[in-house]
mmCIF file of C-alpha atoms in Angstrom:
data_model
loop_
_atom_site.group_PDB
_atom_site.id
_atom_site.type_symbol
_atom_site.label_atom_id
_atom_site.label_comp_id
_atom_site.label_asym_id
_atom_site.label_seq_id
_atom_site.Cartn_x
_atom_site.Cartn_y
_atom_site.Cartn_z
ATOM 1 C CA UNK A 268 -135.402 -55.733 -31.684
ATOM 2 C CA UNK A 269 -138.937 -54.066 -30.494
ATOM 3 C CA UNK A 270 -139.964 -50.658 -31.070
ATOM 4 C CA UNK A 271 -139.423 -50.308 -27.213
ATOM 5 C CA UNK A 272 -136.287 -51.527 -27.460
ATOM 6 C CA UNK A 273 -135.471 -49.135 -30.347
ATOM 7 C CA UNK A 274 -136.999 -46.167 -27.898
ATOM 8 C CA UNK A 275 -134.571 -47.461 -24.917
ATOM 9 C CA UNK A 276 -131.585 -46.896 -27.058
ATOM 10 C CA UNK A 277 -132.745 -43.477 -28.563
ATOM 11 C CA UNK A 278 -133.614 -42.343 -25.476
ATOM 12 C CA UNK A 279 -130.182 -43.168 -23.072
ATOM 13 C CA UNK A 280 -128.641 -39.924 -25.579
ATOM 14 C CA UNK A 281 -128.404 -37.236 -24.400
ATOM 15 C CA UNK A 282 -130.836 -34.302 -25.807
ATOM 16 C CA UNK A 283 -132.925 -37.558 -26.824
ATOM 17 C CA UNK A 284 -136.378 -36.473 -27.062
ATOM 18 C CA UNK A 285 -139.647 -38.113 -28.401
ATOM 19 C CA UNK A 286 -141.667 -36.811 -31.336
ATOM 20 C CA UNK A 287 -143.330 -37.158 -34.173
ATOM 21 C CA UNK A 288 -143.122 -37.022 -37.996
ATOM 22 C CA UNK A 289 -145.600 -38.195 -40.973
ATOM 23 C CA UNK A 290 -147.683 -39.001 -37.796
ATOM 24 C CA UNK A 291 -145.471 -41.535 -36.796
ATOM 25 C CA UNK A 292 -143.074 -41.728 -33.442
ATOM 26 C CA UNK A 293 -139.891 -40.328 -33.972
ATOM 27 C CA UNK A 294 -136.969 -39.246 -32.125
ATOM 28 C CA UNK A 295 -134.969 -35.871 -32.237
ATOM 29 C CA UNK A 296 -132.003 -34.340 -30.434
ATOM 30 C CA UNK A 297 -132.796 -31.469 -28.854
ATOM 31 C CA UNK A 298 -134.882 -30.458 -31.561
ATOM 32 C CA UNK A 299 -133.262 -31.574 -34.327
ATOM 33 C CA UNK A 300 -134.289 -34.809 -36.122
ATOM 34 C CA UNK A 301 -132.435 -38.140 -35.354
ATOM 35 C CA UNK A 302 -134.877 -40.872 -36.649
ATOM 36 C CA UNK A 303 -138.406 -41.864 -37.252
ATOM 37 C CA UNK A 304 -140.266 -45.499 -37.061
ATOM 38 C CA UNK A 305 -142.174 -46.240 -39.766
ATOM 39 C CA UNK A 306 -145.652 -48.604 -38.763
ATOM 40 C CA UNK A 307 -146.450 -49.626 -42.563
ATOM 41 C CA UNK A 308 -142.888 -51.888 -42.398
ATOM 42 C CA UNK A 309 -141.860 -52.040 -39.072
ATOM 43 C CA UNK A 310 -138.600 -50.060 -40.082
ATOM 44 C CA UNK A 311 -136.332 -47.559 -38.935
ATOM 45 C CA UNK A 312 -135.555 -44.617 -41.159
ATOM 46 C CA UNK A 313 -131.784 -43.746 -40.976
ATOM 47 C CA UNK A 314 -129.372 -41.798 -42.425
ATOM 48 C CA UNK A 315 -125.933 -43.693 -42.972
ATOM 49 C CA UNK A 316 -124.075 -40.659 -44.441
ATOM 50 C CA UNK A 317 -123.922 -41.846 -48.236
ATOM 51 C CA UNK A 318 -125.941 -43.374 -50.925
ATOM 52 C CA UNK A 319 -123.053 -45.475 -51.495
ATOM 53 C CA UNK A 320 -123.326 -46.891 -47.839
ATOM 54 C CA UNK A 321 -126.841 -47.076 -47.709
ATOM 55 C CA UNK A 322 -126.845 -49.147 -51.380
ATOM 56 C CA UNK A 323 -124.201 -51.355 -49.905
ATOM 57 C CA UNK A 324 -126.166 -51.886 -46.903
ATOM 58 C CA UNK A 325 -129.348 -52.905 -48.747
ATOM 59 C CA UNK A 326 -127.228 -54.974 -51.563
ATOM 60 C CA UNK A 327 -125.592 -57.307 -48.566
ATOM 61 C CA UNK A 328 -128.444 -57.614 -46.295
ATOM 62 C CA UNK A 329 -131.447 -57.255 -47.587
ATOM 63 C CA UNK A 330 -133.327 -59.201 -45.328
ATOM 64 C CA UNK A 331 -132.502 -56.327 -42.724
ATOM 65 C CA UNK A 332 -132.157 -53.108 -44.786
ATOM 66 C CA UNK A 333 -134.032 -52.091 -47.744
ATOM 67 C CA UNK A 334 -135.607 -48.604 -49.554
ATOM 68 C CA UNK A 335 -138.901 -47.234 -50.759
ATOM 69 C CA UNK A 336 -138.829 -44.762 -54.116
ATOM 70 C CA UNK A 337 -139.178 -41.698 -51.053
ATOM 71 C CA UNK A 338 -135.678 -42.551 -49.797
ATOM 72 C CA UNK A 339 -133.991 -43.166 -53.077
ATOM 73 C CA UNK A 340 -132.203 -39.695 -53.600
ATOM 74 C CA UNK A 341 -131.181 -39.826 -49.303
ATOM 75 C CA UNK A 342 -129.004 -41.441 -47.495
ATOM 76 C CA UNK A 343 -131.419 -42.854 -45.287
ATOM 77 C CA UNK A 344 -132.070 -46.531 -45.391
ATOM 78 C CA UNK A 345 -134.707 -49.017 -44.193
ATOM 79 C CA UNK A 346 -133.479 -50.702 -41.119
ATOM 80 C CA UNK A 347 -136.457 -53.848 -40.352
ATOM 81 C CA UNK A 348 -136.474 -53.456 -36.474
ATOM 82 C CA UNK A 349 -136.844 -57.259 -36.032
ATOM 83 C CA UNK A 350 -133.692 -58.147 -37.984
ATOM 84 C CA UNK A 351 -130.987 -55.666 -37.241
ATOM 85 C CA UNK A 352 -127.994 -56.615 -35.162
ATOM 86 C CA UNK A 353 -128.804 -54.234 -31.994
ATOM 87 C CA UNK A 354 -124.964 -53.688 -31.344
ATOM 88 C CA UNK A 355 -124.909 -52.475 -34.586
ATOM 89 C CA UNK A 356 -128.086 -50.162 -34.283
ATOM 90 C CA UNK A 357 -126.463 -48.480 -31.423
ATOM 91 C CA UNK A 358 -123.312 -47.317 -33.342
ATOM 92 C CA UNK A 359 -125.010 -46.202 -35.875
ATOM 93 C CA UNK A 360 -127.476 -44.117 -33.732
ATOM 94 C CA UNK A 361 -124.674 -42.538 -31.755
ATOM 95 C CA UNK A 362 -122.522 -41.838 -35.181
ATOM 96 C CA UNK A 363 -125.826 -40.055 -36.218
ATOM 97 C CA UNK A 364 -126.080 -38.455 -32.804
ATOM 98 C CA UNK A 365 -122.538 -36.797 -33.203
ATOM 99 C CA UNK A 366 -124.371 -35.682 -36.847
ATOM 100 C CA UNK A 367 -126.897 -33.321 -35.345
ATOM 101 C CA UNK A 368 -126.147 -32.995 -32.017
ATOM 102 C CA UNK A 369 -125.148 -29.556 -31.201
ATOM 103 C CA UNK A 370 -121.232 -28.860 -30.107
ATOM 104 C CA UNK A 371 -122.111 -28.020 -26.910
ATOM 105 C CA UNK A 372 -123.649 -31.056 -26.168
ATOM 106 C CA UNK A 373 -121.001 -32.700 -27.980
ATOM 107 C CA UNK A 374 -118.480 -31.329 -25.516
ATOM 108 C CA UNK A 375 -121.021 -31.897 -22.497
ATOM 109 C CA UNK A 376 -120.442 -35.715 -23.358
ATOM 110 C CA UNK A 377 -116.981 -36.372 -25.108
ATOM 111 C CA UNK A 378 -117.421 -40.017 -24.118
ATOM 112 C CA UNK A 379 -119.833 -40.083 -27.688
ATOM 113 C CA UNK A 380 -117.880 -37.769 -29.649
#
């Protein structure tokens, strides 16, 4: 995938909105922080929910997700843009979406909840 591809996806939620962190693009929903893109890899910093996920994730594909010593204590992983399976990407983005999305939006779109 492309970073525009990335922003396509982010951007069809609803509340999606473009920002930035570390002085890098990143996307929040409404307001609250979704995901950022990181230049120095060409990665996508996500939280999967669990250090036990996210290790699992890096220890079976590590050609797609890995870590830097920052993300070690999170539950964010290292997706490489270029390598991830974009069906994939997009359940993960709208699992996180259901995360910090307010309930009211929630209930304004139960198709994603």
């Amino acid at each position: 995938m492309t970073a525009e591809e990335i922003d396509a996806l982010i951007m069809a939620l609803p509340g999606a909105e473009r920002s930035a962190a570390y002085g890098q693009p990143c996307w929040r929903i409404a307001g609250k922080f979704l995901t950022r893109l990181r230049s120095e890899d060409d990665s996508l910093a996500l939280d999967v929910g669990s250090l036990e996920r996210r290790d699992m994730l890096v220890e079976m594909e590590p050609g797609t997700f890995h870590l830097t010593d920052h993300y070690r204590g999170y539950s964010y992983v290292l997706i490489r843009i270029a390598e991830v399976d974009r069906e994939w990407l997009e359940a993960e983005l709208k699992a996180r979406w259901r995360k910090v999305a307010s309930a009211a939006l929630r209930r304004a779109h139960p198709d994603l909840t």
